[in-house]
PDB file of N, CA and C in Angstrom:
ATOM      1  N   UNK A   1      12.706 -18.056  -7.676  1.00 50.00           N
ATOM      2  CA  UNK A   1      12.567 -19.262  -6.868  1.00 50.00           C
ATOM      3  C   UNK A   1      11.298 -19.993  -7.284  1.00 50.00           C
ATOM      4  N   UNK A   2      11.329 -21.288  -7.305  1.00 52.00           N
ATOM      5  CA  UNK A   2      10.163 -22.067  -7.685  1.00 52.00           C
ATOM      6  C   UNK A   2       9.339 -22.445  -6.472  1.00 52.00           C
ATOM      7  N   UNK A   3       8.042 -22.684  -6.684  1.00 50.00           N
ATOM      8  CA  UNK A   3       7.193 -23.128  -5.592  1.00 50.00           C
ATOM      9  C   UNK A   3       6.948 -24.623  -5.723  1.00 50.00           C
ATOM     10  N   UNK A   4       6.066 -25.177  -4.930  1.00 56.00           N
ATOM     11  CA  UNK A   4       5.808 -26.609  -4.929  1.00 56.00           C
ATOM     12  C   UNK A   4       5.340 -27.121  -6.287  1.00 56.00           C
ATOM     13  N   UNK A   5       4.683 -26.278  -7.058  1.00 55.00           N
ATOM     14  CA  UNK A   5       4.202 -26.675  -8.371  1.00 55.00           C
ATOM     15  C   UNK A   5       5.235 -26.458  -9.470  1.00 55.00           C
ATOM     16  N   UNK A   6       6.416 -25.967  -9.098  1.00 52.00           N
ATOM     17  CA  UNK A   6       7.452 -25.723 -10.080  1.00 52.00           C
ATOM     18  C   UNK A   6       7.342 -24.397 -10.794  1.00 52.00           C
ATOM     19  N   UNK A   7       6.332 -23.582 -10.490  1.00 68.00           N
ATOM     20  CA  UNK A   7       6.202 -22.286 -11.145  1.00 68.00           C
ATOM     21  C   UNK A   7       7.000 -21.238 -10.374  1.00 68.00           C
ATOM     22  N   UNK A   8       7.273 -20.125 -11.014  1.00 91.00           N
ATOM     23  CA  UNK A   8       8.074 -19.072 -10.400  1.00 91.00           C
ATOM     24  C   UNK A   8       7.276 -18.271  -9.390  1.00 91.00           C
ATOM     25  N   UNK A   9       7.979 -17.843  -8.352  1.00 93.00           N
ATOM     26  CA  UNK A   9       7.401 -16.949  -7.353  1.00 93.00           C
ATOM     27  C   UNK A   9       7.835 -15.536  -7.708  1.00 93.00           C
ATOM     28  N   UNK A  10       6.874 -14.635  -7.837  1.00 94.00           N
ATOM     29  CA  UNK A  10       7.186 -13.243  -8.123  1.00 94.00           C
ATOM     30  C   UNK A  10       7.301 -12.460  -6.806  1.00 94.00           C
ATOM     31  N   UNK A  11       8.254 -11.537  -6.787  1.00 94.00           N
ATOM     32  CA  UNK A  11       8.434 -10.639  -5.651  1.00 94.00           C
ATOM     33  C   UNK A  11       8.208  -9.218  -6.153  1.00 94.00           C
ATOM     34  N   UNK A  12       7.396  -8.457  -5.421  1.00 94.00           N
ATOM     35  CA  UNK A  12       7.208  -7.038  -5.725  1.00 94.00           C
ATOM     36  C   UNK A  12       7.702  -6.254  -4.520  1.00 94.00           C
ATOM     37  N   UNK A  13       8.692  -5.392  -4.751  1.00 92.00           N
ATOM     38  CA  UNK A  13       9.316  -4.605  -3.709  1.00 92.00           C
ATOM     39  C   UNK A  13       8.991  -3.132  -3.934  1.00 92.00           C
ATOM     40  N   UNK A  14       8.405  -2.487  -2.914  1.00 90.00           N
ATOM     41  CA  UNK A  14       8.077  -1.056  -3.002  1.00 90.00           C
ATOM     42  C   UNK A  14       9.157  -0.256  -2.275  1.00 90.00           C
ATOM     43  N   UNK A  15       9.696   0.753  -2.972  1.00 87.00           N
ATOM     44  CA  UNK A  15      10.732   1.622  -2.434  1.00 87.00           C
ATOM     45  C   UNK A  15      10.351   3.058  -2.743  1.00 87.00           C
ATOM     46  N   UNK A  16      10.531   3.963  -1.788  1.00 83.00           N
ATOM     47  CA  UNK A  16      10.226   5.365  -2.032  1.00 83.00           C
ATOM     48  C   UNK A  16      10.281   6.188  -0.760  1.00 83.00           C
ATOM     49  N   UNK A  17       9.916   7.431  -0.878  1.00 82.00           N
ATOM     50  CA  UNK A  17       9.912   8.348   0.254  1.00 82.00           C
ATOM     51  C   UNK A  17       8.801   8.003   1.237  1.00 82.00           C
ATOM     52  N   UNK A  18       8.913   8.478   2.497  1.00 81.00           N
ATOM     53  CA  UNK A  18       7.890   8.184   3.489  1.00 81.00           C
ATOM     54  C   UNK A  18       6.543   8.845   3.174  1.00 81.00           C
ATOM     55  N   UNK A  19       5.480   8.139   3.479  1.00 80.00           N
ATOM     56  CA  UNK A  19       4.138   8.718   3.400  1.00 80.00           C
ATOM     57  C   UNK A  19       3.585   8.891   1.999  1.00 80.00           C
ATOM     58  N   UNK A  20       4.144   8.204   0.992  1.00 83.00           N
ATOM     59  CA  UNK A  20       3.655   8.373  -0.372  1.00 83.00           C
ATOM     60  C   UNK A  20       2.653   7.300  -0.798  1.00 83.00           C
ATOM     61  N   UNK A  21       2.407   6.298   0.055  1.00 85.00           N
ATOM     62  CA  UNK A  21       1.390   5.298  -0.254  1.00 85.00           C
ATOM     63  C   UNK A  21       1.909   3.944  -0.689  1.00 85.00           C
ATOM     64  N   UNK A  22       3.155   3.623  -0.370  1.00 88.00           N
ATOM     65  CA  UNK A  22       3.709   2.312  -0.737  1.00 88.00           C
ATOM     66  C   UNK A  22       2.887   1.175  -0.134  1.00 88.00           C
ATOM     67  N   UNK A  23       2.626   1.244   1.161  1.00 89.00           N
ATOM     68  CA  UNK A  23       1.867   0.199   1.848  1.00 89.00           C
ATOM     69  C   UNK A  23       0.437   0.110   1.327  1.00 89.00           C
ATOM     70  N   UNK A  24      -0.167   1.251   1.075  1.00 90.00           N
ATOM     71  CA  UNK A  24      -1.532   1.297   0.548  1.00 90.00           C
ATOM     72  C   UNK A  24      -1.608   0.623  -0.823  1.00 90.00           C
ATOM     73  N   UNK A  25      -0.630   0.901  -1.679  1.00 92.00           N
ATOM     74  CA  UNK A  25      -0.603   0.279  -3.000  1.00 92.00           C
ATOM     75  C   UNK A  25      -0.417  -1.238  -2.891  1.00 92.00           C
ATOM     76  N   UNK A  26       0.472  -1.674  -2.001  1.00 93.00           N
ATOM     77  CA  UNK A  26       0.673  -3.117  -1.815  1.00 93.00           C
ATOM     78  C   UNK A  26      -0.594  -3.784  -1.294  1.00 93.00           C
ATOM     79  N   UNK A  27      -1.306  -3.129  -0.370  1.00 93.00           N
ATOM     80  CA  UNK A  27      -2.580  -3.684   0.111  1.00 93.00           C
ATOM     81  C   UNK A  27      -3.570  -3.820  -1.030  1.00 93.00           C
ATOM     82  N   UNK A  28      -3.560  -2.866  -1.930  1.00 93.00           N
ATOM     83  CA  UNK A  28      -4.444  -2.935  -3.094  1.00 93.00           C
ATOM     84  C   UNK A  28      -4.070  -4.120  -3.986  1.00 93.00           C
ATOM     85  N   UNK A  29      -2.784  -4.329  -4.206  1.00 92.00           N
ATOM     86  CA  UNK A  29      -2.343  -5.474  -5.009  1.00 92.00           C
ATOM     87  C   UNK A  29      -2.696  -6.788  -4.332  1.00 92.00           C
ATOM     88  N   UNK A  30      -2.627  -6.821  -2.993  1.00 93.00           N
ATOM     89  CA  UNK A  30      -2.944  -8.031  -2.237  1.00 93.00           C
ATOM     90  C   UNK A  30      -4.443  -8.289  -2.154  1.00 93.00           C
ATOM     91  N   UNK A  31      -5.242  -7.271  -2.441  1.00 93.00           N
ATOM     92  CA  UNK A  31      -6.704  -7.334  -2.320  1.00 93.00           C
ATOM     93  C   UNK A  31      -7.143  -7.631  -0.890  1.00 93.00           C
ATOM     94  N   UNK A  32      -6.313  -7.211   0.061  1.00 92.00           N
ATOM     95  CA  UNK A  32      -6.615  -7.324   1.480  1.00 92.00           C
ATOM     96  C   UNK A  32      -5.607  -6.465   2.245  1.00 92.00           C
ATOM     97  N   UNK A  33      -5.896  -6.161   3.482  1.00 92.00           N
ATOM     98  CA  UNK A  33      -4.975  -5.363   4.285  1.00 92.00           C
ATOM     99  C   UNK A  33      -3.963  -6.295   4.942  1.00 92.00           C
ATOM    100  N   UNK A  34      -2.734  -6.256   4.459  1.00 90.00           N
ATOM    101  CA  UNK A  34      -1.658  -7.058   5.043  1.00 90.00           C
ATOM    102  C   UNK A  34      -0.521  -6.173   5.560  1.00 90.00           C
ATOM    103  N   UNK A  35      -0.480  -4.916   5.106  1.00 87.00           N
ATOM    104  CA  UNK A  35       0.539  -3.958   5.551  1.00 87.00           C
ATOM    105  C   UNK A  35      -0.148  -2.818   6.273  1.00 87.00           C
ATOM    106  N   UNK A  36       0.461  -2.349   7.373  1.00 81.00           N
ATOM    107  CA  UNK A  36      -0.093  -1.197   8.092  1.00 81.00           C
ATOM    108  C   UNK A  36      -0.012   0.019   7.190  1.00 81.00           C
ATOM    109  N   UNK A  37      -1.129   0.717   7.056  1.00 82.00           N
ATOM    110  CA  UNK A  37      -1.137   1.905   6.199  1.00 82.00           C
ATOM    111  C   UNK A  37      -2.142   2.909   6.738  1.00 82.00           C
ATOM    112  N   UNK A  38      -2.033   4.128   6.261  1.00 74.00           N
ATOM    113  CA  UNK A  38      -2.955   5.170   6.683  1.00 74.00           C
ATOM    114  C   UNK A  38      -2.242   6.507   6.711  1.00 74.00           C
ATOM    115  N   UNK A  39      -2.953   7.507   7.196  1.00 72.00           N
ATOM    116  CA  UNK A  39      -2.388   8.870   7.249  1.00 72.00           C
ATOM    117  C   UNK A  39      -1.268   8.917   8.284  1.00 72.00           C
ATOM    118  N   UNK A  40      -0.174   9.554   7.901  1.00 70.00           N
ATOM    119  CA  UNK A  40       0.972   9.684   8.795  1.00 70.00           C
ATOM    120  C   UNK A  40       1.700  10.990   8.460  1.00 70.00           C
ATOM    121  N   UNK A  41       2.065  11.722   9.488  1.00 66.00           N
ATOM    122  CA  UNK A  41       2.806  12.961   9.291  1.00 66.00           C
ATOM    123  C   UNK A  41       4.285  12.673   9.520  1.00 66.00           C
ATOM    124  N   UNK A  42       5.108  12.991   8.543  1.00 64.00           N
ATOM    125  CA  UNK A  42       6.560  12.872   8.756  1.00 64.00           C
ATOM    126  C   UNK A  42       7.184  11.601   8.243  1.00 64.00           C
ATOM    127  N   UNK A  43       7.403  10.642   9.143  1.00 66.00           N
ATOM    128  CA  UNK A  43       8.264   9.517   8.793  1.00 66.00           C
ATOM    129  C   UNK A  43       7.535   8.298   8.224  1.00 66.00           C
ATOM    130  N   UNK A  44       6.232   8.302   8.133  1.00 74.00           N
ATOM    131  CA  UNK A  44       5.514   7.138   7.621  1.00 74.00           C
ATOM    132  C   UNK A  44       5.281   6.111   8.721  1.00 74.00           C
ATOM    133  N   UNK A  45       4.522   5.054   8.407  1.00 72.00           N
ATOM    134  CA  UNK A  45       4.167   4.042   9.393  1.00 72.00           C
ATOM    135  C   UNK A  45       5.075   2.815   9.358  1.00 72.00           C
ATOM    136  N   UNK A  46       5.643   2.504   8.211  1.00 74.00           N
ATOM    137  CA  UNK A  46       6.490   1.328   8.082  1.00 74.00           C
ATOM    138  C   UNK A  46       7.874   1.655   8.626  1.00 74.00           C
ATOM    139  N   UNK A  47       8.378   0.830   9.560  1.00 72.00           N
ATOM    140  CA  UNK A  47       9.654   1.132  10.174  1.00 72.00           C
ATOM    141  C   UNK A  47      10.739   0.112   9.864  1.00 72.00           C
ATOM    142  N   UNK A  48      10.382  -1.018   9.216  1.00 78.00           N
ATOM    143  CA  UNK A  48      11.362  -2.021   8.818  1.00 78.00           C
ATOM    144  C   UNK A  48      10.825  -2.774   7.611  1.00 78.00           C
ATOM    145  N   UNK A  49      11.689  -3.515   6.944  1.00 83.00           N
ATOM    146  CA  UNK A  49      11.263  -4.311   5.809  1.00 83.00           C
ATOM    147  C   UNK A  49      10.173  -5.280   6.270  1.00 83.00           C
ATOM    148  N   UNK A  50       9.086  -5.329   5.546  1.00 84.00           N
ATOM    149  CA  UNK A  50       7.953  -6.181   5.874  1.00 84.00           C
ATOM    150  C   UNK A  50       7.570  -6.938   4.619  1.00 84.00           C
ATOM    151  N   UNK A  51       7.309  -8.246   4.758  1.00 91.00           N
ATOM    152  CA  UNK A  51       6.924  -9.020   3.581  1.00 91.00           C
ATOM    153  C   UNK A  51       5.792  -9.975   3.908  1.00 91.00           C
ATOM    154  N   UNK A  52       4.955 -10.204   2.898  1.00 92.00           N
ATOM    155  CA  UNK A  52       3.827 -11.119   3.032  1.00 92.00           C
ATOM    156  C   UNK A  52       3.662 -11.905   1.742  1.00 92.00           C
ATOM    157  N   UNK A  53       3.456 -13.209   1.907  1.00 95.00           N
ATOM    158  CA  UNK A  53       3.083 -14.044   0.761  1.00 95.00           C
ATOM    159  C   UNK A  53       1.574 -13.955   0.653  1.00 95.00           C
ATOM    160  N   UNK A  54       1.085 -13.418  -0.444  1.00 92.00           N
ATOM    161  CA  UNK A  54      -0.349 -13.211  -0.592  1.00 92.00           C
ATOM    162  C   UNK A  54      -0.955 -14.230  -1.546  1.00 92.00           C
ATOM    163  N   UNK A  55      -0.108 -15.009  -2.173  1.00 88.00           N
ATOM    164  CA  UNK A  55      -0.558 -16.031  -3.100  1.00 88.00           C
ATOM    165  C   UNK A  55       0.590 -17.021  -3.209  1.00 88.00           C
ATOM    166  N   UNK A  56       0.299 -18.205  -3.661  1.00 91.00           N
ATOM    167  CA  UNK A  56       1.349 -19.210  -3.808  1.00 91.00           C
ATOM    168  C   UNK A  56       2.535 -18.700  -4.625  1.00 91.00           C
ATOM    169  N   UNK A  57       2.263 -17.825  -5.586  1.00 92.00           N
ATOM    170  CA  UNK A  57       3.322 -17.371  -6.470  1.00 92.00           C
ATOM    171  C   UNK A  57       3.613 -15.859  -6.370  1.00 92.00           C
ATOM    172  N   UNK A  58       3.186 -15.212  -5.248  1.00 93.00           N
ATOM    173  CA  UNK A  58       3.412 -13.774  -5.116  1.00 93.00           C
ATOM    174  C   UNK A  58       3.778 -13.386  -3.686  1.00 93.00           C
ATOM    175  N   UNK A  59       4.923 -12.721  -3.546  1.00 95.00           N
ATOM    176  CA  UNK A  59       5.373 -12.178  -2.275  1.00 95.00           C
ATOM    177  C   UNK A  59       5.525 -10.661  -2.436  1.00 95.00           C
ATOM    178  N   UNK A  60       4.906  -9.916  -1.538  1.00 96.00           N
ATOM    179  CA  UNK A  60       4.981  -8.455  -1.561  1.00 96.00           C
ATOM    180  C   UNK A  60       5.909  -7.999  -0.444  1.00 96.00           C
ATOM    181  N   UNK A  61       6.771  -7.034  -0.755  1.00 93.00           N
ATOM    182  CA  UNK A  61       7.734  -6.510   0.213  1.00 93.00           C
ATOM    183  C   UNK A  61       7.574  -4.999   0.310  1.00 93.00           C
ATOM    184  N   UNK A  62       7.515  -4.508   1.550  1.00 89.00           N
ATOM    185  CA  UNK A  62       7.315  -3.092   1.819  1.00 89.00           C
ATOM    186  C   UNK A  62       8.521  -2.565   2.585  1.00 89.00           C
ATOM    187  N   UNK A  63       9.032  -1.409   2.196  1.00 84.00           N
ATOM    188  CA  UNK A  63      10.167  -0.794   2.875  1.00 84.00           C
ATOM    189  C   UNK A  63       9.727   0.468   3.594  1.00 84.00           C
ATOM    190  N   UNK A  64      10.477   0.857   4.633  1.00 81.00           N
ATOM    191  CA  UNK A  64      10.186   2.161   5.239  1.00 81.00           C
ATOM    192  C   UNK A  64      10.553   3.265   4.265  1.00 81.00           C
ATOM    193  N   UNK A  65      10.032   4.452   4.487  1.00 77.00           N
ATOM    194  CA  UNK A  65      10.430   5.586   3.651  1.00 77.00           C
ATOM    195  C   UNK A  65      11.924   5.764   3.686  1.00 77.00           C
ATOM    196  N   UNK A  66      12.519   5.970   2.536  1.00 74.00           N
ATOM    197  CA  UNK A  66      13.977   5.970   2.444  1.00 74.00           C
ATOM    198  C   UNK A  66      14.587   7.358   2.415  1.00 74.00           C
ATOM    199  N   UNK A  67      13.833   8.363   2.853  1.00 75.00           N
ATOM    200  CA  UNK A  67      14.352   9.724   2.898  1.00 75.00           C
ATOM    201  C   UNK A  67      15.452   9.858   3.958  1.00 75.00           C
ATOM    202  N   UNK A  68      15.321   9.124   5.045  1.00 70.00           N
ATOM    203  CA  UNK A  68      16.283   9.158   6.139  1.00 70.00           C
ATOM    204  C   UNK A  68      17.471   8.236   5.828  1.00 70.00           C
ATOM    205  N   UNK A  69      18.696   8.730   5.983  1.00 78.00           N
ATOM    206  CA  UNK A  69      19.911   7.972   5.644  1.00 78.00           C
ATOM    207  C   UNK A  69      20.011   6.661   6.442  1.00 78.00           C
ATOM    208  N   UNK A  70      19.753   6.687   7.731  1.00 78.00           N
ATOM    209  CA  UNK A  70      19.849   5.478   8.549  1.00 78.00           C
ATOM    210  C   UNK A  70      18.814   4.439   8.108  1.00 78.00           C
ATOM    211  N   UNK A  71      17.565   4.865   7.897  1.00 73.00           N
ATOM    212  CA  UNK A  71      16.531   3.930   7.433  1.00 73.00           C
ATOM    213  C   UNK A  71      16.891   3.350   6.060  1.00 73.00           C
ATOM    214  N   UNK A  72      17.493   4.175   5.219  1.00 75.00           N
ATOM    215  CA  UNK A  72      17.896   3.714   3.885  1.00 75.00           C
ATOM    216  C   UNK A  72      18.929   2.590   4.013  1.00 75.00           C
ATOM    217  N   UNK A  73      19.922   2.761   4.881  1.00 81.00           N
ATOM    218  CA  UNK A  73      20.945   1.722   5.087  1.00 81.00           C
ATOM    219  C   UNK A  73      20.345   0.465   5.692  1.00 81.00           C
ATOM    220  N   UNK A  74      19.478   0.638   6.693  1.00 78.00           N
ATOM    221  CA  UNK A  74      18.855  -0.527   7.331  1.00 78.00           C
ATOM    222  C   UNK A  74      17.990  -1.309   6.340  1.00 78.00           C
ATOM    223  N   UNK A  75      17.232  -0.604   5.518  1.00 76.00           N
ATOM    224  CA  UNK A  75      16.395  -1.275   4.520  1.00 76.00           C
ATOM    225  C   UNK A  75      17.255  -2.011   3.504  1.00 76.00           C
ATOM    226  N   UNK A  76      18.344  -1.401   3.071  1.00 81.00           N
ATOM    227  CA  UNK A  76      19.236  -2.048   2.088  1.00 81.00           C
ATOM    228  C   UNK A  76      19.822  -3.325   2.681  1.00 81.00           C
ATOM    229  N   UNK A  77      20.216  -3.288   3.939  1.00 84.00           N
ATOM    230  CA  UNK A  77      20.750  -4.488   4.590  1.00 84.00           C
ATOM    231  C   UNK A  77      19.696  -5.580   4.677  1.00 84.00           C
ATOM    232  N   UNK A  78      18.480  -5.220   5.059  1.00 79.00           N
ATOM    233  CA  UNK A  78      17.400  -6.210   5.186  1.00 79.00           C
ATOM    234  C   UNK A  78      17.053  -6.816   3.821  1.00 79.00           C
ATOM    235  N   UNK A  79      17.046  -5.999   2.781  1.00 78.00           N
ATOM    236  CA  UNK A  79      16.709  -6.496   1.438  1.00 78.00           C
ATOM    237  C   UNK A  79      17.771  -7.464   0.940  1.00 78.00           C
ATOM    238  N   UNK A  80      19.032  -7.163   1.177  1.00 82.00           N
ATOM    239  CA  UNK A  80      20.103  -8.033   0.687  1.00 82.00           C
ATOM    240  C   UNK A  80      20.297  -9.288   1.522  1.00 82.00           C
ATOM    241  N   UNK A  81      19.742  -9.338   2.741  1.00 77.00           N
ATOM    242  CA  UNK A  81      19.822 -10.546   3.567  1.00 77.00           C
ATOM    243  C   UNK A  81      18.999 -11.675   2.991  1.00 77.00           C
ATOM    244  N   UNK A  82      17.856 -11.380   2.365  1.00 59.00           N
ATOM    245  CA  UNK A  82      16.960 -12.417   1.844  1.00 59.00           C
ATOM    246  C   UNK A  82      17.470 -13.031   0.618  1.00 59.00           C
TER     247      UNK A  82
END
């Protein structure tokens, strides 16, 4: 998708098991805290697809841990809606 200047917008989508640091890595890429992250036992902190535009040409997307079958289906539905 193009932005107001006609340049492309990049999307970075993180997918993986719960509690492995997806949100932490995205915060690092954003150079600011935009996703909830931290120590979590079990299911992780992210519970639904979350996205933030951190620059005119960059959108970061975070998914919940996909180890759980229901969360995996819900995340897939949310990703394909956009």
